[in-house]
mmCIF file of C-alpha atoms in Angstrom:
data_model
loop_
_atom_site.group_PDB
_atom_site.id
_atom_site.type_symbol
_atom_site.label_atom_id
_atom_site.label_comp_id
_atom_site.label_asym_id
_atom_site.label_seq_id
_atom_site.Cartn_x
_atom_site.Cartn_y
_atom_site.Cartn_z
ATOM 1 C CA ASN W 1 152.271 72.823 94.085
ATOM 2 C CA ALA W 2 148.595 72.110 94.612
ATOM 3 C CA GLY W 3 148.015 75.617 95.990
ATOM 4 C CA VAL W 4 144.870 75.767 98.117
ATOM 5 C CA THR W 5 142.629 72.721 98.222
ATOM 6 C CA GLN W 6 139.228 72.312 99.852
ATOM 7 C CA THR W 7 137.370 69.202 100.941
ATOM 8 C CA PRO W 8 134.603 68.370 100.164
ATOM 9 C CA LYS W 9 133.488 70.077 96.940
ATOM 10 C CA PHE W 10 129.777 69.563 97.567
ATOM 11 C CA ARG W 11 127.733 68.648 100.613
ATOM 12 C CA VAL W 12 124.065 68.453 101.530
ATOM 13 C CA LEU W 13 123.144 68.589 105.224
ATOM 14 C CA LYS W 14 119.929 68.445 107.149
ATOM 15 C CA THR W 15 119.144 71.174 109.663
ATOM 16 C CA GLY W 16 120.940 70.476 112.926
ATOM 17 C CA GLN W 17 123.655 68.256 111.477
ATOM 18 C CA SER W 18 127.305 69.113 111.900
ATOM 19 C CA MET W 19 130.217 69.033 109.532
ATOM 20 C CA THR W 20 133.798 70.200 109.057
ATOM 21 C CA LEU W 21 135.243 71.770 105.949
ATOM 22 C CA LEU W 22 138.954 71.243 105.432
ATOM 23 C CA CYS W 23 141.301 73.712 103.776
ATOM 24 C CA ALA W 24 144.930 72.896 103.036
ATOM 25 C CA GLN W 25 147.692 75.009 101.501
ATOM 26 C CA ASP W 26 151.198 74.000 100.505
ATOM 27 C CA MET W 27 152.698 77.477 100.068
ATOM 28 C CA ASN W 28 153.836 77.955 103.683
ATOM 29 C CA HIS W 29 151.501 80.928 104.048
ATOM 30 C CA GLU W 30 150.960 82.458 107.457
ATOM 31 C CA TYR W 31 147.507 83.875 106.850
ATOM 32 C CA MET W 32 144.411 81.833 106.106
ATOM 33 C CA TYR W 33 140.790 82.884 105.669
ATOM 34 C CA TRP W 34 137.318 81.426 105.366
ATOM 35 C CA TYR W 35 134.690 83.286 103.325
ATOM 36 C CA ARG W 36 131.153 82.651 102.303
ATOM 37 C CA GLN W 37 129.771 83.842 98.979
ATOM 38 C CA ASP W 38 126.085 84.513 98.536
ATOM 39 C CA PRO W 39 124.310 86.028 95.508
ATOM 40 C CA GLY W 40 124.435 89.814 95.588
ATOM 41 C CA MET W 41 126.515 89.840 98.778
ATOM 42 C CA GLY W 42 129.995 89.368 97.427
ATOM 43 C CA LEU W 43 132.485 87.695 99.759
ATOM 44 C CA ARG W 44 132.046 87.897 103.502
ATOM 45 C CA LEU W 45 134.811 86.911 105.893
ATOM 46 C CA ILE W 46 133.802 84.341 108.494
ATOM 47 C CA HIS W 47 137.044 83.727 110.423
ATOM 48 C CA TYR W 48 140.708 84.137 109.740
ATOM 49 C CA SER W 49 144.068 83.094 111.161
ATOM 50 C CA VAL W 50 147.336 84.999 111.303
ATOM 51 C CA GLY W 51 149.397 81.937 112.157
ATOM 52 C CA GLU W 52 149.416 78.416 113.537
ATOM 53 C CA GLY W 53 147.375 78.172 116.707
ATOM 54 C CA THR W 54 145.640 81.538 116.247
ATOM 55 C CA THR W 55 142.165 82.403 114.984
ATOM 56 C CA ALA W 56 140.042 85.543 114.921
ATOM 57 C CA LYS W 57 136.491 86.495 114.032
ATOM 58 C CA GLY W 58 135.610 88.094 110.756
ATOM 59 C CA GLU W 59 132.461 89.820 109.612
ATOM 60 C CA VAL W 60 129.995 86.918 109.973
ATOM 61 C CA PRO W 61 131.345 84.427 112.559
ATOM 62 C CA ASP W 62 128.112 83.319 114.251
ATOM 63 C CA GLY W 63 127.330 79.624 113.852
ATOM 64 C CA TYR W 64 130.882 78.714 112.805
ATOM 65 C CA ASN W 65 134.036 77.642 114.587
ATOM 66 C CA VAL W 66 137.563 77.257 113.258
ATOM 67 C CA SER W 67 140.860 75.696 114.203
ATOM 68 C CA ARG W 68 144.425 76.063 112.931
ATOM 69 C CA LEU W 69 146.372 73.299 114.647
ATOM 70 C CA LYS W 70 148.837 72.986 111.780
ATOM 71 C CA LYS W 71 150.148 75.846 109.680
ATOM 72 C CA GLN W 72 149.001 74.269 106.446
ATOM 73 C CA ASN W 73 145.440 73.449 107.521
ATOM 74 C CA PHE W 74 142.465 75.617 108.451
ATOM 75 C CA LEU W 75 139.241 73.872 109.464
ATOM 76 C CA LEU W 76 135.768 75.403 109.432
ATOM 77 C CA GLY W 77 133.117 73.726 111.562
ATOM 78 C CA LEU W 78 129.366 74.010 111.599
ATOM 79 C CA GLU W 79 128.083 72.564 114.880
ATOM 80 C CA SER W 80 124.364 72.742 114.091
ATOM 81 C CA ALA W 81 123.694 73.618 110.480
ATOM 82 C CA ALA W 82 120.871 76.001 109.560
ATOM 83 C CA PRO W 83 119.320 76.747 106.140
ATOM 84 C CA SER W 84 120.825 80.265 106.374
ATOM 85 C CA GLN W 85 124.238 78.629 106.087
ATOM 86 C CA THR W 86 123.488 77.402 102.583
ATOM 87 C CA SER W 87 126.268 79.053 100.597
ATOM 88 C CA VAL W 88 129.497 78.574 98.699
ATOM 89 C CA TYR W 89 132.473 78.565 101.045
ATOM 90 C CA PHE W 90 135.931 79.645 99.957
ATOM 91 C CA CYS W 91 139.196 79.241 101.758
ATOM 92 C CA ALA W 92 142.141 81.484 100.961
ATOM 93 C CA SER W 93 145.707 82.012 102.103
ATOM 94 C CA SER W 94 148.325 84.725 101.804
ATOM 95 C CA LEU W 95 151.958 85.170 102.734
ATOM 96 C CA ARG W 96 151.455 88.583 104.283
ATOM 97 C CA VAL W 97 148.247 90.470 104.866
ATOM 98 C CA LEU W 98 149.041 93.873 103.478
ATOM 99 C CA PHE W 99 150.939 93.610 100.209
ATOM 100 C CA ASP W 100 150.270 90.102 99.029
ATOM 101 C CA GLU W 101 147.364 88.653 97.163
ATOM 102 C CA GLN W 102 145.189 85.887 98.501
ATOM 103 C CA PHE W 103 145.175 82.475 96.836
ATOM 104 C CA PHE W 104 141.749 80.911 96.779
ATOM 105 C CA GLY W 105 140.583 77.335 96.825
ATOM 106 C CA PRO W 106 137.945 76.040 94.383
ATOM 107 C CA GLY W 107 135.100 76.335 96.891
ATOM 108 C CA THR W 108 132.657 74.063 98.703
ATOM 109 C CA ARG W 109 128.985 74.265 97.799
ATOM 110 C CA LEU W 110 126.935 73.541 100.924
ATOM 111 C CA THR W 111 123.177 73.098 100.986
ATOM 112 C CA VAL W 112 121.323 72.856 104.283
ATOM 113 C CA LEU W 113 117.807 71.473 104.006
ATOM 114 C CA GLY C 1 135.104 100.897 108.871
ATOM 115 C CA ASP C 2 136.869 100.113 105.639
ATOM 116 C CA SER C 3 134.687 99.551 102.591
ATOM 117 C CA VAL C 4 134.845 98.968 98.857
ATOM 118 C CA THR C 5 132.145 100.099 96.439
ATOM 119 C CA GLN C 6 132.048 98.883 92.878
ATOM 120 C CA MET C 7 129.557 99.444 90.121
ATOM 121 C CA GLU C 8 126.650 97.091 89.952
ATOM 122 C CA GLY C 9 126.349 94.757 87.032
ATOM 123 C CA PRO C 10 125.864 93.062 84.887
ATOM 124 C CA VAL C 11 127.987 94.960 82.415
ATOM 125 C CA THR C 12 127.179 93.747 78.915
ATOM 126 C CA LEU C 13 129.555 94.539 76.051
ATOM 127 C CA SER C 14 130.278 93.442 72.533
ATOM 128 C CA GLU C 15 133.633 91.899 71.731
ATOM 129 C CA GLU C 16 136.407 94.489 71.213
ATOM 130 C CA ALA C 17 134.540 97.160 73.199
ATOM 131 C CA PHE C 18 136.246 99.269 75.879
ATOM 132 C CA LEU C 19 135.685 98.212 79.473
ATOM 133 C CA THR C 20 135.602 100.279 82.649
ATOM 134 C CA ILE C 21 134.510 98.904 86.018
ATOM 135 C CA ASN C 22 134.514 101.555 88.715
ATOM 136 C CA CYS C 23 135.834 100.899 92.210
ATOM 137 C CA THR C 24 136.108 103.366 95.073
ATOM 138 C CA TYR C 25 137.212 102.697 98.613
ATOM 139 C CA THR C 26 137.062 104.093 102.118
ATOM 140 C CA ALA C 27 139.964 103.301 104.416
ATOM 141 C CA THR C 28 141.901 104.908 107.237
ATOM 142 C CA GLY C 29 145.518 104.617 106.252
ATOM 143 C CA TYR C 30 147.238 103.312 103.148
ATOM 144 C CA PRO C 31 145.661 100.133 101.827
ATOM 145 C CA SER C 32 146.864 97.785 99.136
ATOM 146 C CA LEU C 33 144.337 97.427 96.320
ATOM 147 C CA PHE C 34 143.482 94.366 94.253
ATOM 148 C CA TRP C 35 141.302 93.208 91.412
ATOM 149 C CA TYR C 36 140.292 89.554 91.418
ATOM 150 C CA VAL C 37 138.436 87.628 88.717
ATOM 151 C CA GLN C 38 136.117 84.681 89.221
ATOM 152 C CA TYR C 39 135.198 82.424 86.321
ATOM 153 C CA PRO C 40 132.061 80.276 86.607
ATOM 154 C CA GLY C 41 132.415 77.455 89.102
ATOM 155 C CA GLU C 42 135.867 78.520 90.236
ATOM 156 C CA GLY C 43 137.502 80.382 93.095
ATOM 157 C CA LEU C 44 138.811 83.920 92.802
ATOM 158 C CA GLN C 45 142.207 84.551 91.266
ATOM 159 C CA LEU C 46 144.316 87.666 91.299
ATOM 160 C CA LEU C 47 144.077 89.826 88.194
ATOM 161 C CA LEU C 48 146.265 92.751 89.256
ATOM 162 C CA LYS C 49 147.292 94.785 92.283
ATOM 163 C CA ALA C 50 148.805 98.081 93.407
ATOM 164 C CA THR C 51 150.350 98.669 96.795
ATOM 165 C CA LYS C 52 150.934 102.436 96.860
ATOM 166 C CA ALA C 53 149.515 105.636 95.443
ATOM 167 C CA ASP C 54 149.989 106.213 91.691
ATOM 168 C CA ASP C 55 151.035 102.603 91.112
ATOM 169 C CA LYS C 56 149.514 101.007 88.033
ATOM 170 C CA GLY C 57 148.728 97.323 88.082
ATOM 171 C CA SER C 58 148.406 95.507 84.770
ATOM 172 C CA ASN C 59 147.839 91.984 83.529
ATOM 173 C CA LYS C 60 146.316 90.334 80.436
ATOM 174 C CA GLY C 61 145.454 93.739 78.946
ATOM 175 C CA PHE C 62 143.679 94.937 82.086
ATOM 176 C CA GLU C 63 144.933 98.003 83.944
ATOM 177 C CA ALA C 64 144.069 99.906 87.110
ATOM 178 C CA THR C 65 145.756 102.913 88.738
ATOM 179 C CA TYR C 66 145.775 103.554 92.496
ATOM 180 C CA ARG C 67 144.397 107.094 92.850
ATOM 181 C CA LYS C 68 144.680 108.249 96.435
ATOM 182 C CA GLU C 69 143.207 111.681 95.741
ATOM 183 C CA THR C 70 139.953 110.174 94.468
ATOM 184 C CA THR C 71 140.211 106.925 96.523
ATOM 185 C CA SER C 72 139.637 104.938 93.355
ATOM 186 C CA PHE C 73 141.030 101.891 91.554
ATOM 187 C CA HIS C 74 139.021 101.612 88.340
ATOM 188 C CA LEU C 75 139.574 98.577 86.122
ATOM 189 C CA GLU C 76 139.988 99.152 82.371
ATOM 190 C CA LYS C 77 140.626 97.105 79.269
ATOM 191 C CA GLY C 78 140.884 98.486 75.767
ATOM 192 C CA SER C 79 139.336 95.582 73.885
ATOM 193 C CA VAL C 80 137.410 92.860 75.681
ATOM 194 C CA GLN C 81 137.049 89.277 74.501
ATOM 195 C CA VAL C 82 134.325 86.713 75.066
ATOM 196 C CA SER C 83 136.756 84.871 77.339
ATOM 197 C CA ASP C 84 136.795 87.898 79.699
ATOM 198 C CA SER C 85 133.221 87.113 80.745
ATOM 199 C CA ALA C 86 133.455 86.619 84.510
ATOM 200 C CA VAL C 87 132.775 88.325 87.831
ATOM 201 C CA TYR C 88 135.320 90.961 88.889
ATOM 202 C CA PHE C 89 135.964 91.871 92.519
ATOM 203 C CA CYS C 90 137.749 94.935 93.830
ATOM 204 C CA ALA C 91 139.397 94.462 97.229
ATOM 205 C CA LEU C 92 141.644 96.159 99.747
ATOM 206 C CA THR C 93 143.848 95.030 102.590
ATOM 207 C CA LEU C 94 144.924 97.196 105.456
ATOM 208 C CA ALA C 95 146.722 96.243 108.648
ATOM 209 C CA SER C 96 145.302 98.564 111.269
ATOM 210 C CA GLY C 97 145.142 98.282 115.065
ATOM 211 C CA GLY C 98 145.791 94.557 115.016
ATOM 212 C CA SER C 99 143.004 93.887 112.524
ATOM 213 C CA TYR C 100 143.865 92.157 109.280
ATOM 214 C CA ILE C 101 140.480 91.864 107.663
ATOM 215 C CA PRO C 102 140.507 92.078 103.866
ATOM 216 C CA THR C 103 137.532 93.911 102.381
ATOM 217 C CA PHE C 104 135.870 92.965 99.106
ATOM 218 C CA GLY C 105 133.367 94.732 96.912
ATOM 219 C CA ARG C 106 130.205 92.913 95.922
ATOM 220 C CA GLY C 107 131.505 91.973 92.499
ATOM 221 C CA THR C 108 130.602 93.100 88.987
ATOM 222 C CA SER C 109 129.486 90.576 86.412
ATOM 223 C CA LEU C 110 130.853 91.140 82.898
ATOM 224 C CA ILE C 111 129.176 89.530 79.896
ATOM 225 C CA VAL C 112 130.883 89.850 76.530
ATOM 226 C CA HIS C 113 128.957 88.928 73.391
ATOM 227 C CA PRO C 114 130.613 87.883 70.115
#
């Protein structure tokens, strides 16, 4: 089992460029999440999904879009990157939301110039 | 809304010292509580959890007890090692009104010196 994988690991963008971050899990989990981690801010939830074909907004959704076309994949898109989106992005998945822990990917470090 | 408050770091200790990292929460209902650990350059990984009041989670010498009366889930370890140096996150999950948003504290950095 690979667990949760994220692609790419690092990326540098210019302001206004777009990109998609890919998250994949092989644990047949229903729930998937995208977070951003900034110094002193802890983890903040961007979007999440409670199953294939469903998505919902988290705490900081502005400037991001997501899609969950397949159960194992959760994509995070930045349509027009801004320097404020410079961060480390983590994907996570869980079997159930209430009792089960989240499994995290290794993260994607994104810099927007 | 739901929230998690944990003590600010960094916490700096000598090897074999006793560790406490405080965590308190605010939630309507009965959340599950978690401690995660993040080593440099890595994602978070579960350290321990408790899913109901008075449960004690434990792993690798770390312990935390779910105290509903004080809405707390403090992390403790009797004798820390240099390898315990990491950032520790307290978190809760609560399914309420169709919302499934997990809530994390801001993290507490632990530095253990030889």
